[in-house]
C-alpha cells in the first residue's frame, strides 16, 4: 500500500489530475524534488502551472484520456469524479491510482512529520510552523494549502528531519501521515457531506490522534471544547499532550493580548509557580485567532526542541499566507483584504480582526460567497450571525465546488436569517457597485469565501480608485 513507507521513486512516472490546484501543486513540487518524473493536466494555465513546468513537470492544458498513456501512477483528489476522462482511462488501463494524500504521504518518506489539523486555522498554523522552523535553522520540508510569502512557495523539500504538513480532515485523508507531532487547533462540525454524523466527525479526530507515532506529542487548543476533550482522552490513554490557550489550565497560557494595527502581541506563560517562564509573542498579523495559531506553532517548537527565543523570533517574521486576511490593495483611502473563511467561526474571526484593523469610526464592508450547498444548509443561521459583525455584508450566490445543487438551498437561507445589514446580491458586480457607492475613506473591505470570490478583491481596489478619481475630477470642474 502506498504511504509514508513508500520510496517516492516507486511511483514511477506520475500524472496529477488538476495539477495546478493548491494541494496538487504542492505534491507535484515535492515529487519533482524527489526526482520523480511528474506529468499533469489542468483546465487552464496558471502561475502554479508555469512554475511547475519551470521545475521540470510536463503539464497539459485540458484533460484527455491520451494524457495518461505513458505514465505509471495517477494522482487524484476527492474532487475528481469517476467520469473524468483521464481517471476513466487510468482505471481501464489498470494504472496505479492514488489519492493526493497518499502521494503526499510518500513525499514524507524518511521525515519526522508535524501534521496540523483542525476545522479552522490549519493553513495559517502550518505556515507559521514552517516559517518558524526555517528561521530556527531546521531546514524543514513543508506542504501547505496556500502560497506562503515568507517561504516563496506552498511546498518544498528541505534538508532537515522535520516535515510540516497541513492535514485535511474534509475527506478523512488526514489519517495517513503517522506524525511525530499532531496539532489540533479546534474541532467544530463541518464537511457533513462526507461524514454521516457529527459524532463521526469528532471520531475522525480521535482516530487522527491515534495515528501518532510512539512517543509522539499531541498539541491541542485548550480553549476549544472539542480539542480540549481530545487532549483529555489522549492523556487518559497515557499519551503525551501539550495544550495552549487562554484557559488557565493550558500548559502554555496566553495572557495580555494586544492588537497593534495589522499586528498583535501577547504574553505566553509556560509552566506554573516558581518554574513558570514568561515569553512575549509579537506578530505581524492581526486577530486573536492568529495569536492562538502562533501559540500552537510555539508549542510545536517546544515539542521539537527548538529554543523558545528562536521560535518567537521566527514567528515575528511571519507575514501571512495567501488568502488569509490578505491585503489586495487600497483605492480611494479604502483598504481591501481577502480571506478564505468559509465556516461561520472563521467568518466571525475574519470580521472581528477587520474591525480591529479598521479602527474606531471606520466601517467594515464585506462580500461573502457561501461555499457548498451542504455547508450553507447546515450553517445558514450561524453564517447570518457572523456576517452581522460587518457594518454591511453582501452575500453572493453559492459556490457549488464539487457539489450538485440542492433544492431550496440558496444564499437567501443566510440573508433571511440575518438583520438588515446582510443582503443578497444577484452577482458580484451588483455587490461591488453597492460597496463602492457606500465606501468612505478609512473604511475596510473584505472579500470572504473559499470559492472564486477572491478575484473580486483587486477589482474592488480598481473600482474604488476609479470612483475616487472621478470624484476628484468632478470637484475640480465646479
mmCIF file of C-alpha atoms in Angstrom, residues 332 436 462-478:
data_model
loop_
_atom_site.group_PDB
_atom_site.id
_atom_site.type_symbol
_atom_site.label_atom_id
_atom_site.label_comp_id
_atom_site.label_asym_id
_atom_site.label_seq_id
_atom_site.Cartn_x
_atom_site.Cartn_y
_atom_site.Cartn_z
ATOM 1 C CA UNK A 332 -9.771 55.937 -2.538
ATOM 2 C CA UNK A 436 -18.093 51.255 -3.869
ATOM 3 C CA UNK A 462 -9.541 49.329 -9.108
ATOM 4 C CA UNK A 463 -13.192 50.381 -8.850
ATOM 5 C CA UNK A 464 -12.542 52.350 -5.662
ATOM 6 C CA UNK A 465 -9.592 54.152 -7.242
ATOM 7 C CA UNK A 466 -11.645 54.989 -10.341
ATOM 8 C CA UNK A 467 -14.519 56.311 -8.238
ATOM 9 C CA UNK A 468 -12.119 58.461 -6.225
ATOM 10 C CA UNK A 469 -10.537 59.873 -9.405
ATOM 11 C CA UNK A 470 -13.955 60.672 -10.850
ATOM 12 C CA UNK A 471 -14.994 62.383 -7.641
ATOM 13 C CA UNK A 472 -11.819 64.489 -7.691
ATOM 14 C CA UNK A 473 -12.359 65.420 -11.317
ATOM 15 C CA UNK A 474 -15.910 66.441 -10.542
ATOM 16 C CA UNK A 475 -14.756 68.665 -7.695
ATOM 17 C CA UNK A 476 -12.157 70.274 -9.943
ATOM 18 C CA UNK A 477 -14.757 71.315 -12.530
ATOM 19 C CA UNK A 478 -17.027 73.024 -10.015
#
